[in-house]
Amino acid sequence: MGRHITISPITRLEGHGQIDIVLDDDGNVEDCFFQVVELRGFERFLQGRPAEELPRITPKICGVCPGAHHMASAKALDALFDVTPPPAAIKLRRLFLDAHIAHSHLLHFFALGAPDFLPGPEAPKAERNVLGLIAAAGDEAGRLVLRARGHCQRIQGVIGGHPIHPVAAVPGGMSKALTEEERDTFLPWTSEIVAAARLGLDVFREHVLGNERYREMITGDVYRHETHYAGLVNDDGHVDFYDGRVRVIEPDGSELACFEAADYLEHIAERVLPWSYLKFPYLKAKGWAGLTDGPDSGLYRVNSLARCNVASGMATAGAQAAYDELYETLGERPIHGTLAYHWARLVETLYCAEAVHEAVRAPEITSPEIRTLPTATPAEGVGVVEAARGTLYHHYETDREGMIKAVNLIVATVQNNGAMGMSVKRAAEHLIKDGAADDAILDQVEMAFRAYDPCLACATHALPGQMPLRVRLCRGSTVERVLVRG
Ligand code: MG
Ligand code: NI
């Protein structure tokens, strides 16, 4: 009879879930499940509502990713009403989304991800958080990051109408132009956003790359999976959060597919497994082979490292230099080390910061030409953007009165669901020996999912609720220890 470890609640992620680790009689890992136990419901209760309400309802799916849902929804409505927004509206949407991504990435690195390295897994649990990080990195660093996040939120608030509940995007563009006065308030903020992004890269270089053990964790086997990757790339082949085609690559880096958002159902299918509320998307071209990696498995990964892997570079100069440093240092392409997601996230943070800096200085950003009025009868539309956590699909169908008949949402985190399950299992298998699983080891198991920056609120499209994550250690059906990590 084996024993059973449960990590529950798992912490420093958005949403709640648990990790179940089953040990055999010798105390080695027999099986491991990354479980998500929230209730979903958004796709159902959106039915019957006027389509144009969805950009204001779908951001309520999640308090961390509302900006991404607002944009994906607005783009789905553009497609639904067959209308192209004017250039200034697209520039405003891009500025809004890039500020959103910068804020989300800064939050993840400094508050959620970095405490795994600074102070590190062996530090007392009470210090393995943003306060422990600030104690190690310094007060001024902490203040800069908080100010930069605030600037990003305020930019979203001015453009979107509210920093957390955006309302401004409408089919065919935006409902409100940016005034010269509003734009002028942004100008002094953007250099601090760029500075915070550069600080993230400096902290990573010094405290993660400069530490031999952490470097081994990034490049070694415990956190490695050779998988497919997917993400948006634009016509220049660059990472693009707002628009482009979805590019999918093989584990060896060759292109498997490059498709328009509207064609996603030809390429992606979803599998349901009995032990999780999260579905498991996979590539139709490869088929479902379970939670396994390699070229014959349909599993693919999204989020920061996937975007960098499918692209050929970044559209801004500083981010391009950081991108080159990432690939030259790790010496492989695509990069398969899961903990490199943190580094790629910081490269993207710098890209978004530089893009925001440039966008607020573009003269057209204050143009009053912000909407093309739709005239078509709506029928069906797909909108896709890159959310912080990966590719986000909104797909709507309406009746002839424009009322929603069907909604399909495939959110970023869901696409990493299978990979997170594999990663947690592999880490547990390598790290737990003879039943020894102290707090530092369990934190290193959690590091396997935390690199993916999962948002389980988005993933289950859950109504707001408590967000704890647990780890249970069990022997057979006997729960031996329950570690509440909230
Ligand atoms: Mg869905
Ligand atoms: Ni979310």
Tab-separated table of C-alpha atoms and ligand atoms in Angstrom:
chain	number	residue	atom	x	y	z
A	1	MET	CA	0.000	0.000	0.000
A	2	GLY	CA	1.563	3.297	-1.100
A	3	ARG	CA	1.210	6.696	0.465
A	4	HIS	CA	-0.185	9.909	-0.824
A	5	ILE	CA	1.084	13.500	-0.661
A	6	THR	CA	-1.291	16.358	-1.409
A	7	ILE	CA	-0.035	19.906	-1.883
A	8	SER	CA	-3.163	21.927	-1.287
A	9	PRO	CA	-3.625	24.779	-1.702
A	10	ILE	CA	-0.728	25.314	-4.083
A	11	THR	CA	0.362	28.933	-3.825
A	12	ARG	CA	1.655	31.916	-5.748
A	13	LEU	CA	-0.604	31.362	-8.724
A	14	GLU	CA	-3.919	32.869	-9.816
A	15	GLY	CA	-6.757	30.494	-8.977
A	16	HIS	CA	-6.881	27.334	-6.854
A	17	GLY	CA	-6.067	23.703	-7.333
A	18	GLN	CA	-4.063	20.935	-5.756
A	19	ILE	CA	-1.238	18.509	-6.483
A	20	ASP	CA	-1.763	14.856	-5.573
A	21	ILE	CA	1.377	12.727	-5.334
A	22	VAL	CA	0.965	8.948	-4.878
A	23	LEU	CA	3.987	7.095	-3.463
A	24	ASP	CA	4.703	3.353	-3.727
A	25	ASP	CA	5.768	1.125	-0.810
A	26	ASP	CA	9.384	2.234	-1.205
A	27	GLY	CA	8.371	5.866	-0.948
A	28	ASN	CA	9.011	6.681	-4.605
A	29	VAL	CA	6.550	8.533	-6.821
A	30	GLU	CA	4.042	6.223	-8.474
A	31	ASP	CA	1.783	8.892	-9.957
A	32	CYS	CA	1.092	12.606	-9.734
A	33	PHE	CA	-1.864	14.821	-10.673
A	34	PHE	CA	-2.116	18.582	-11.104
A	35	GLN	CA	-5.819	18.998	-10.340
A	36	VAL	CA	-8.105	21.951	-10.869
A	37	VAL	CA	-11.323	21.817	-8.964
A	38	GLU	CA	-13.102	25.079	-9.740
A	39	LEU	CA	-16.527	25.281	-11.333
A	40	ARG	CA	-16.865	26.710	-14.841
A	41	GLY	CA	-19.899	28.389	-16.335
A	42	PHE	CA	-19.189	31.476	-18.444
A	43	GLU	CA	-19.680	29.822	-21.831
A	44	ARG	CA	-23.198	28.797	-20.757
A	45	PHE	CA	-24.549	31.921	-19.104
A	46	LEU	CA	-23.378	34.260	-21.884
A	47	GLN	CA	-25.984	32.667	-24.154
A	48	GLY	CA	-28.927	34.919	-24.924
A	49	ARG	CA	-27.063	38.184	-24.252
A	50	PRO	CA	-26.482	40.908	-26.884
A	51	ALA	CA	-23.071	40.218	-28.456
A	52	GLU	CA	-21.813	43.760	-27.896
A	53	GLU	CA	-22.063	43.260	-24.110
A	54	LEU	CA	-19.393	40.545	-24.122
A	55	PRO	CA	-16.302	42.803	-24.005
A	56	ARG	CA	-17.692	44.149	-20.729
A	57	ILE	CA	-18.791	40.797	-19.256
A	58	THR	CA	-15.924	38.470	-20.194
A	59	PRO	CA	-13.247	40.507	-18.331
A	60	LYS	CA	-15.070	39.461	-15.138
A	61	ILE	CA	-13.784	35.911	-15.735
A	62	CYS	CA	-10.604	36.949	-13.988
A	63	GLY	CA	-9.225	39.837	-11.938
A	64	VAL	CA	-5.707	39.342	-13.288
A	65	CYS	CA	-6.362	38.933	-17.032
A	66	PRO	CA	-9.320	41.312	-17.722
A	67	GLY	CA	-7.390	43.400	-20.268
A	68	ALA	CA	-6.668	40.345	-22.413
A	69	HIS	CA	-10.303	39.182	-22.355
A	70	HIS	CA	-11.475	42.711	-23.246
A	71	MET	CA	-9.222	42.726	-26.325
A	72	ALA	CA	-9.964	39.158	-27.478
A	73	SER	CA	-13.669	39.894	-27.104
A	74	ALA	CA	-13.432	43.187	-29.021
A	75	LYS	CA	-11.597	41.420	-31.853
A	76	ALA	CA	-14.214	38.656	-31.912
A	77	LEU	CA	-16.865	41.390	-32.321
A	78	ASP	CA	-14.891	43.039	-35.150
A	79	ALA	CA	-15.000	39.671	-36.924
A	80	LEU	CA	-18.634	39.059	-35.962
A	81	PHE	CA	-19.730	42.443	-37.374
A	82	ASP	CA	-17.216	42.218	-40.264
A	83	VAL	CA	-15.670	45.599	-39.508
A	84	THR	CA	-12.053	46.867	-39.431
A	85	PRO	CA	-11.172	49.463	-36.769
A	86	PRO	CA	-9.288	52.595	-37.939
A	87	PRO	CA	-5.497	52.709	-37.307
A	88	ALA	CA	-5.730	54.950	-34.217
A	89	ALA	CA	-8.155	52.539	-32.547
A	90	ILE	CA	-5.780	49.649	-33.165
A	91	LYS	CA	-2.898	51.696	-31.734
A	92	LEU	CA	-4.952	52.429	-28.600
A	93	ARG	CA	-5.849	48.758	-28.212
A	94	ARG	CA	-2.205	47.753	-28.623
A	95	LEU	CA	-1.037	50.319	-26.067
A	96	PHE	CA	-3.722	49.112	-23.651
A	97	LEU	CA	-2.770	45.441	-24.128
A	98	ASP	CA	1.003	45.988	-23.922
A	99	ALA	CA	0.529	47.938	-20.664
A	100	HIS	CA	-1.664	45.094	-19.416
A	101	ILE	CA	0.965	42.455	-20.248
A	102	ALA	CA	3.785	44.491	-18.666
A	103	HIS	CA	1.783	44.837	-15.460
A	104	SER	CA	0.908	41.141	-15.367
A	105	HIS	CA	4.465	39.980	-16.090
A	106	LEU	CA	5.938	42.294	-13.440
A	107	LEU	CA	3.424	40.910	-10.955
A	108	HIS	CA	4.278	37.331	-11.800
A	109	PHE	CA	8.025	37.687	-11.689
A	110	PHE	CA	8.412	39.803	-8.590
A	111	ALA	CA	5.517	38.553	-6.451
A	112	LEU	CA	4.994	34.943	-7.579
A	113	GLY	CA	7.986	33.517	-9.466
A	114	ALA	CA	11.141	35.162	-8.171
A	115	PRO	CA	10.708	34.151	-4.480
A	116	ASP	CA	11.517	30.582	-5.628
A	117	PHE	CA	15.048	31.841	-6.347
A	118	LEU	CA	15.325	34.792	-4.011
A	119	PRO	CA	15.226	33.881	-1.108
A	120	GLY	CA	14.850	30.326	-2.596
A	121	PRO	CA	13.181	26.979	-1.799
A	122	GLU	CA	15.047	26.397	1.478
A	123	ALA	CA	14.031	29.754	2.953
A	124	PRO	CA	11.315	29.666	5.639
A	125	LYS	CA	7.879	29.665	4.024
A	126	ALA	CA	7.055	33.006	5.673
A	127	GLU	CA	9.903	34.640	3.718
A	128	ARG	CA	9.271	32.932	0.361
A	129	ASN	CA	7.096	35.735	-0.957
A	130	VAL	CA	7.262	39.268	-2.295
A	131	LEU	CA	8.336	40.645	1.094
A	132	GLY	CA	11.232	38.183	1.271
A	133	LEU	CA	12.175	39.201	-2.248
A	134	ILE	CA	12.156	42.900	-1.367
A	135	ALA	CA	14.237	42.166	1.740
A	136	ALA	CA	16.814	40.487	-0.528
A	137	ALA	CA	16.630	42.846	-3.548
A	138	GLY	CA	16.251	46.113	-1.644
A	139	ASP	CA	13.497	48.615	-0.843
A	140	GLU	CA	14.216	50.858	-3.823
A	141	ALA	CA	13.756	47.936	-6.223
A	142	GLY	CA	10.444	47.138	-4.559
A	143	ARG	CA	9.263	50.732	-4.853
A	144	LEU	CA	10.222	50.936	-8.530
A	145	VAL	CA	8.292	47.759	-9.382
A	146	LEU	CA	5.199	48.926	-7.498
A	147	ARG	CA	5.301	52.325	-9.215
A	148	ALA	CA	5.746	50.738	-12.661
A	149	ARG	CA	2.812	48.378	-12.099
A	150	GLY	CA	0.720	51.346	-10.996
A	151	HIS	CA	1.620	53.279	-14.150
A	152	CYS	CA	0.580	50.298	-16.314
A	153	GLN	CA	-2.732	50.035	-14.477
A	154	ARG	CA	-3.399	53.759	-14.844
A	155	ILE	CA	-2.676	53.639	-18.594
A	156	GLN	CA	-5.169	50.764	-18.896
A	157	GLY	CA	-7.639	52.714	-16.771
A	158	VAL	CA	-7.488	55.854	-18.924
A	159	ILE	CA	-7.723	53.996	-22.256
A	160	GLY	CA	-10.118	51.264	-21.140
A	161	GLY	CA	-12.311	53.375	-18.859
A	162	HIS	CA	-11.373	51.410	-15.715
A	163	PRO	CA	-8.105	49.718	-14.701
A	164	ILE	CA	-9.735	46.371	-13.822
A	165	HIS	CA	-13.163	46.495	-15.496
A	166	PRO	CA	-12.407	47.865	-18.992
A	167	VAL	CA	-15.369	49.033	-21.069
A	168	ALA	CA	-14.026	51.162	-23.950
A	169	ALA	CA	-13.534	48.672	-26.812
A	170	VAL	CA	-16.523	48.277	-29.134
A	171	PRO	CA	-17.012	46.464	-32.455
A	172	GLY	CA	-15.128	48.537	-35.027
A	173	GLY	CA	-12.809	50.327	-32.614
A	174	MET	CA	-12.940	52.263	-29.359
A	175	SER	CA	-15.668	54.373	-27.761
A	176	LYS	CA	-13.322	57.052	-26.431
A	177	ALA	CA	-10.269	58.784	-27.928
A	178	LEU	CA	-7.138	59.565	-25.894
A	179	THR	CA	-6.819	63.324	-25.296
A	180	GLU	CA	-3.521	65.219	-25.542
A	181	GLU	CA	-3.754	65.992	-21.809
A	182	GLU	CA	-4.221	62.326	-20.935
A	183	ARG	CA	-1.334	61.302	-23.162
A	184	ASP	CA	0.922	63.923	-21.547
A	185	THR	CA	0.293	62.347	-18.131
A	186	PHE	CA	1.670	59.054	-19.523
A	187	LEU	CA	4.973	60.496	-20.772
A	188	PRO	CA	6.940	60.546	-17.482
A	189	TRP	CA	5.705	57.064	-16.515
A	190	THR	CA	7.068	55.011	-19.360
A	191	SER	CA	10.772	55.263	-18.493
A	192	GLU	CA	9.979	53.787	-15.056
A	193	ILE	CA	8.128	50.891	-16.706
A	194	VAL	CA	11.207	50.254	-18.884
A	195	ALA	CA	13.455	50.548	-15.801
A	196	ALA	CA	11.376	48.002	-13.868
A	197	ALA	CA	11.594	45.577	-16.806
A	198	ARG	CA	15.374	46.014	-16.927
A	199	LEU	CA	15.544	45.498	-13.164
A	200	GLY	CA	13.760	42.151	-13.608
A	201	LEU	CA	16.387	41.040	-16.120
A	202	ASP	CA	19.196	42.259	-13.812
A	203	VAL	CA	17.755	40.350	-10.835
A	204	PHE	CA	17.448	37.240	-13.018
A	205	ARG	CA	21.027	37.536	-14.297
A	206	GLU	CA	22.533	38.091	-10.861
A	207	HIS	CA	20.484	35.820	-8.620
A	208	VAL	CA	19.343	33.046	-10.967
A	209	LEU	CA	21.901	32.772	-13.792
A	210	GLY	CA	24.671	33.695	-11.348
A	211	ASN	CA	23.749	30.726	-9.162
A	212	GLU	CA	25.137	27.406	-10.380
A	213	ARG	CA	22.349	25.332	-8.843
A	214	TYR	CA	19.584	27.427	-10.434
A	215	ARG	CA	21.355	27.357	-13.809
A	216	GLU	CA	21.394	23.576	-13.587
A	217	MET	CA	17.656	23.634	-12.794
A	218	ILE	CA	17.039	25.704	-15.957
A	219	THR	CA	19.157	23.531	-18.254
A	220	GLY	CA	18.872	20.087	-16.596
A	221	ASP	CA	16.362	17.235	-16.927
A	222	VAL	CA	14.123	17.746	-13.883
A	223	TYR	CA	12.214	20.654	-15.435
A	224	ARG	CA	12.652	19.823	-19.138
A	225	HIS	CA	10.063	18.790	-21.744
A	226	GLU	CA	10.601	18.618	-25.492
A	227	THR	CA	7.150	19.683	-26.714
A	228	HIS	CA	5.415	21.597	-29.466
A	229	TYR	CA	4.943	25.351	-28.945
A	230	ALA	CA	2.270	27.778	-30.183
A	231	GLY	CA	1.844	31.540	-30.210
A	232	LEU	CA	0.990	34.595	-32.305
A	233	VAL	CA	3.615	35.997	-34.658
A	234	ASN	CA	3.174	39.018	-36.925
A	235	ASP	CA	4.272	39.454	-40.557
A	236	ASP	CA	7.820	40.279	-39.399
A	237	GLY	CA	7.970	37.042	-37.410
A	238	HIS	CA	8.008	38.991	-34.130
A	239	VAL	CA	6.205	38.228	-30.874
A	240	ASP	CA	2.931	40.195	-31.086
A	241	PHE	CA	0.343	40.225	-28.307
A	242	TYR	CA	-2.451	41.899	-30.274
A	243	ASP	CA	-2.473	40.335	-33.731
A	244	GLY	CA	-0.918	37.898	-36.167
A	245	ARG	CA	-1.159	34.246	-37.132
A	246	VAL	CA	-0.864	31.339	-34.728
A	247	ARG	CA	2.420	29.581	-35.419
A	248	VAL	CA	2.967	26.045	-34.138
A	249	ILE	CA	6.409	24.449	-34.122
A	250	GLU	CA	7.669	20.916	-33.610
A	251	PRO	CA	10.029	20.081	-30.735
A	252	ASP	CA	12.918	20.350	-33.249
A	253	GLY	CA	11.853	23.901	-34.176
A	254	SER	CA	10.431	23.199	-37.637
A	255	GLU	CA	7.030	24.669	-38.478
A	256	LEU	CA	4.042	22.379	-38.038
A	257	ALA	CA	1.317	24.953	-38.833
A	258	CYS	CA	0.704	28.677	-39.173
A	259	PHE	CA	-2.994	29.531	-39.190
A	260	GLU	CA	-5.518	32.357	-38.988
A	261	ALA	CA	-7.413	32.648	-35.707
A	262	ALA	CA	-10.710	31.864	-37.423
A	263	ASP	CA	-9.349	28.434	-38.419
A	264	TYR	CA	-8.360	27.329	-34.906
A	265	LEU	CA	-10.872	24.452	-34.769
A	266	GLU	CA	-9.091	22.808	-37.710
A	267	HIS	CA	-5.933	22.611	-35.596
A	268	ILE	CA	-6.909	22.381	-31.920
A	269	ALA	CA	-9.185	19.896	-30.155
A	270	GLU	CA	-9.961	19.562	-26.441
A	271	ARG	CA	-9.873	16.379	-24.330
A	272	VAL	CA	-11.792	15.895	-21.074
A	273	LEU	CA	-10.236	13.767	-18.302
A	274	PRO	CA	-12.276	12.621	-15.299
A	275	TRP	CA	-10.074	14.047	-12.524
A	276	SER	CA	-9.952	17.739	-13.490
A	277	TYR	CA	-12.424	20.486	-14.450
A	278	LEU	CA	-9.816	21.778	-16.917
A	279	LYS	CA	-9.930	20.404	-20.434
A	280	PHE	CA	-6.753	19.295	-22.204
A	281	PRO	CA	-6.291	20.951	-25.627
A	282	TYR	CA	-4.064	19.155	-28.133
A	283	LEU	CA	-2.963	19.410	-31.765
A	284	LYS	CA	-5.292	17.566	-34.125
A	285	ALA	CA	-2.388	16.913	-36.496
A	286	LYS	CA	-0.738	14.747	-33.816
A	287	GLY	CA	-3.753	13.390	-31.932
A	288	TRP	CA	-4.184	12.714	-28.223
A	289	ALA	CA	-1.411	10.569	-26.739
A	290	GLY	CA	-1.949	11.369	-23.071
A	291	LEU	CA	0.262	13.521	-20.870
A	292	THR	CA	3.503	12.830	-22.700
A	293	ASP	CA	6.055	14.996	-24.470
A	294	GLY	CA	7.962	14.411	-27.709
A	295	PRO	CA	7.162	14.889	-31.409
A	296	ASP	CA	4.375	12.262	-31.496
A	297	SER	CA	2.356	13.749	-28.642
A	298	GLY	CA	-0.380	16.286	-29.431
A	299	LEU	CA	0.512	18.353	-26.364
A	300	TYR	CA	1.834	21.850	-27.018
A	301	ARG	CA	2.862	24.696	-24.766
A	302	VAL	CA	1.950	28.405	-24.779
A	303	ASN	CA	2.986	31.486	-22.700
A	304	SER	CA	6.278	33.383	-22.714
A	305	LEU	CA	8.842	30.762	-23.708
A	306	ALA	CA	6.496	29.327	-26.344
A	307	ARG	CA	6.005	32.791	-27.886
A	308	CYS	CA	9.753	33.391	-28.006
A	309	ASN	CA	10.309	29.910	-29.459
A	310	VAL	CA	7.792	30.332	-32.302
A	311	ALA	CA	8.948	33.874	-33.180
A	312	SER	CA	12.173	34.990	-34.824
A	313	GLY	CA	12.673	38.004	-32.556
A	314	MET	CA	11.231	41.056	-30.816
A	315	ALA	CA	10.070	44.317	-32.408
A	316	THR	CA	11.981	46.678	-30.062
A	317	ALA	CA	15.755	47.112	-29.762
A	318	GLY	CA	16.299	46.426	-26.052
A	319	ALA	CA	14.027	43.398	-26.082
A	320	GLN	CA	15.760	42.033	-29.197
A	321	ALA	CA	19.129	42.223	-27.397
A	322	ALA	CA	17.610	40.449	-24.360
A	323	TYR	CA	16.082	37.828	-26.678
A	324	ASP	CA	19.457	37.163	-28.336
A	325	GLU	CA	21.110	36.847	-24.924
A	326	LEU	CA	18.483	34.251	-23.866
A	327	TYR	CA	19.109	31.969	-26.850
A	328	GLU	CA	22.884	32.471	-26.942
A	329	THR	CA	23.242	31.739	-23.229
A	330	LEU	CA	21.114	28.585	-23.191
A	331	GLY	CA	22.531	27.439	-26.552
A	332	GLU	CA	19.466	25.662	-27.936
A	333	ARG	CA	16.516	26.603	-30.098
A	334	PRO	CA	13.739	26.012	-29.274
A	335	ILE	CA	14.535	26.170	-25.573
A	336	HIS	CA	12.823	23.312	-23.699
A	337	GLY	CA	13.727	24.085	-20.086
A	338	THR	CA	10.505	24.970	-18.280
A	339	LEU	CA	12.161	27.337	-15.797
A	340	ALA	CA	13.342	29.416	-18.794
A	341	TYR	CA	9.714	30.599	-18.987
A	342	HIS	CA	10.674	33.100	-16.257
A	343	TRP	CA	13.508	34.510	-18.362
A	344	ALA	CA	11.419	34.686	-21.543
A	345	ARG	CA	8.720	36.477	-19.513
A	346	LEU	CA	11.245	39.151	-18.567
A	347	VAL	CA	12.336	39.554	-22.207
A	348	GLU	CA	8.678	40.109	-23.075
A	349	THR	CA	8.238	42.547	-20.202
A	350	LEU	CA	10.984	44.691	-21.677
A	351	TYR	CA	9.368	44.437	-25.119
A	352	CYS	CA	5.996	45.593	-23.769
A	353	ALA	CA	7.620	48.397	-21.754
A	354	GLU	CA	9.494	49.648	-24.831
A	355	ALA	CA	6.366	49.307	-26.987
A	356	VAL	CA	4.378	51.369	-24.453
A	357	HIS	CA	7.150	53.969	-24.360
A	358	GLU	CA	7.037	54.305	-28.163
A	359	ALA	CA	3.245	54.145	-28.505
A	360	VAL	CA	2.488	57.043	-26.139
A	361	ARG	CA	4.867	59.213	-28.208
A	362	ALA	CA	3.266	58.396	-31.572
A	363	PRO	CA	1.272	61.404	-32.841
A	364	GLU	CA	-1.658	59.285	-34.154
A	365	ILE	CA	-2.340	57.911	-30.664
A	366	THR	CA	-4.542	60.963	-29.932
A	367	SER	CA	-6.416	60.875	-33.247
A	368	PRO	CA	-10.206	61.244	-32.861
A	369	GLU	CA	-10.751	58.691	-35.691
A	370	ILE	CA	-11.375	55.733	-33.422
A	371	ARG	CA	-14.355	53.864	-34.794
A	372	THR	CA	-15.663	52.314	-37.993
A	373	LEU	CA	-19.401	51.884	-37.479
A	374	PRO	CA	-20.541	48.324	-38.220
A	375	THR	CA	-23.291	47.786	-40.782
A	376	ALA	CA	-23.233	44.008	-41.302
A	377	THR	CA	-25.642	41.537	-39.700
A	378	PRO	CA	-23.586	39.509	-37.194
A	379	ALA	CA	-23.256	35.736	-37.506
A	380	GLU	CA	-19.967	34.291	-36.258
A	381	GLY	CA	-16.605	35.691	-35.175
A	382	VAL	CA	-13.303	34.574	-33.644
A	383	GLY	CA	-10.932	36.916	-31.808
A	384	VAL	CA	-7.461	35.919	-30.685
A	385	VAL	CA	-4.787	37.749	-28.717
A	386	GLU	CA	-1.843	36.705	-26.600
A	387	ALA	CA	-2.807	37.018	-22.942
A	388	ALA	CA	0.114	37.154	-20.505
A	389	ARG	CA	-0.305	33.412	-20.019
A	390	GLY	CA	-0.623	32.422	-23.688
A	391	THR	CA	-2.947	32.451	-26.686
A	392	LEU	CA	-6.540	33.402	-25.845
A	393	TYR	CA	-9.425	32.475	-28.170
A	394	HIS	CA	-12.929	33.994	-28.040
A	395	HIS	CA	-15.417	32.499	-30.513
A	396	TYR	CA	-19.001	33.776	-30.694
A	397	GLU	CA	-22.066	32.819	-32.728
A	398	THR	CA	-25.233	34.927	-32.803
A	399	ASP	CA	-28.767	34.677	-34.097
A	400	ARG	CA	-30.091	37.202	-36.616
A	401	GLU	CA	-30.939	39.659	-33.823
A	402	GLY	CA	-27.305	39.623	-32.638
A	403	MET	CA	-28.034	37.596	-29.489
A	404	ILE	CA	-25.359	35.097	-28.463
A	405	LYS	CA	-26.175	31.497	-29.425
A	406	ALA	CA	-22.835	29.875	-28.608
A	407	VAL	CA	-19.526	30.845	-27.015
A	408	ASN	CA	-16.267	28.930	-26.998
A	409	LEU	CA	-13.370	30.236	-24.953
A	410	ILE	CA	-9.981	28.553	-25.059
A	411	VAL	CA	-7.854	30.374	-22.547
A	412	ALA	CA	-4.113	30.387	-22.198
A	413	THR	CA	-3.711	28.307	-19.064
A	414	VAL	CA	-5.893	25.477	-20.352
A	415	GLN	CA	-3.469	24.918	-23.208
A	416	ASN	CA	-0.640	24.389	-20.715
A	417	ASN	CA	-2.746	22.048	-18.581
A	418	GLY	CA	-1.253	18.820	-19.898
A	419	ALA	CA	2.256	20.212	-19.767
A	420	MET	CA	1.794	21.389	-16.184
A	421	GLY	CA	0.641	17.907	-15.211
A	422	MET	CA	3.724	16.370	-16.844
A	423	SER	CA	6.071	18.919	-15.336
A	424	VAL	CA	4.787	18.495	-11.793
A	425	LYS	CA	4.975	14.721	-12.127
A	426	ARG	CA	8.524	14.729	-13.452
A	427	ALA	CA	9.719	17.107	-10.739
A	428	ALA	CA	8.062	14.957	-8.050
A	429	GLU	CA	9.627	11.776	-9.478
A	430	HIS	CA	13.094	13.292	-9.448
A	431	LEU	CA	12.914	15.093	-6.132
A	432	ILE	CA	10.939	12.796	-3.796
A	433	LYS	CA	12.969	9.746	-2.798
A	434	ASP	CA	12.168	7.240	-0.047
A	435	GLY	CA	9.105	9.236	0.871
A	436	ALA	CA	11.167	12.255	1.909
A	437	ALA	CA	9.187	15.352	0.997
A	438	ASP	CA	9.994	18.327	3.185
A	439	ASP	CA	8.766	21.838	2.536
A	440	ALA	CA	11.777	22.775	0.374
A	441	ILE	CA	11.234	19.733	-1.871
A	442	LEU	CA	7.527	20.427	-2.231
A	443	ASP	CA	8.301	24.033	-3.147
A	444	GLN	CA	10.547	22.718	-5.921
A	445	VAL	CA	7.629	20.560	-7.125
A	446	GLU	CA	5.462	23.681	-7.174
A	447	MET	CA	8.157	25.512	-9.153
A	448	ALA	CA	7.339	23.120	-12.015
A	449	PHE	CA	3.881	24.641	-12.484
A	450	ARG	CA	4.651	28.157	-11.273
A	451	ALA	CA	6.953	28.802	-14.252
A	452	TYR	CA	3.827	28.548	-16.436
A	453	ASP	CA	2.184	31.402	-14.466
A	454	PRO	CA	-1.133	29.533	-14.533
A	455	CYS	CA	-4.371	31.455	-14.110
A	456	LEU	CA	-6.890	28.907	-12.915
A	457	ALA	CA	-9.585	31.559	-12.601
A	458	CYS	CA	-9.382	32.097	-16.344
A	459	ALA	CA	-8.843	28.432	-17.079
A	460	THR	CA	-12.113	27.301	-15.584
A	461	HIS	CA	-13.894	30.560	-16.454
A	462	ALA	CA	-14.889	30.355	-12.757
A	463	LEU	CA	-17.083	32.724	-10.862
A	464	PRO	CA	-15.015	34.612	-8.245
A	465	GLY	CA	-14.286	32.508	-5.207
A	466	GLN	CA	-11.543	31.544	-2.811
A	467	MET	CA	-8.265	30.706	-4.458
A	468	PRO	CA	-6.243	28.321	-2.292
A	469	LEU	CA	-4.034	25.461	-3.565
A	470	ARG	CA	-3.269	22.299	-1.464
A	471	VAL	CA	-0.643	19.478	-1.601
A	472	ARG	CA	-1.763	16.092	-0.141
A	473	LEU	CA	0.761	13.343	0.683
A	474	CYS	CA	-1.087	10.023	0.735
A	475	ARG	CA	-0.244	6.399	1.377
A	476	GLY	CA	-2.809	4.433	-0.610
A	477	SER	CA	-6.163	5.871	0.287
A	478	THR	CA	-4.790	7.271	3.557
A	479	VAL	CA	-4.040	10.976	3.569
A	480	GLU	CA	-0.815	11.257	5.500
A	481	ARG	CA	-0.231	15.011	5.406
A	482	VAL	CA	-2.185	17.997	4.124
A	483	LEU	CA	-0.079	21.080	3.574
A	484	VAL	CA	-2.142	24.227	3.160
A	485	ARG	CA	-0.017	26.599	1.210
A	486	GLY	CA	-1.998	29.816	1.165
B	1	MG	MG	-13.650	26.794	-23.034
B	2	NI	NI	-6.815	35.045	-15.623
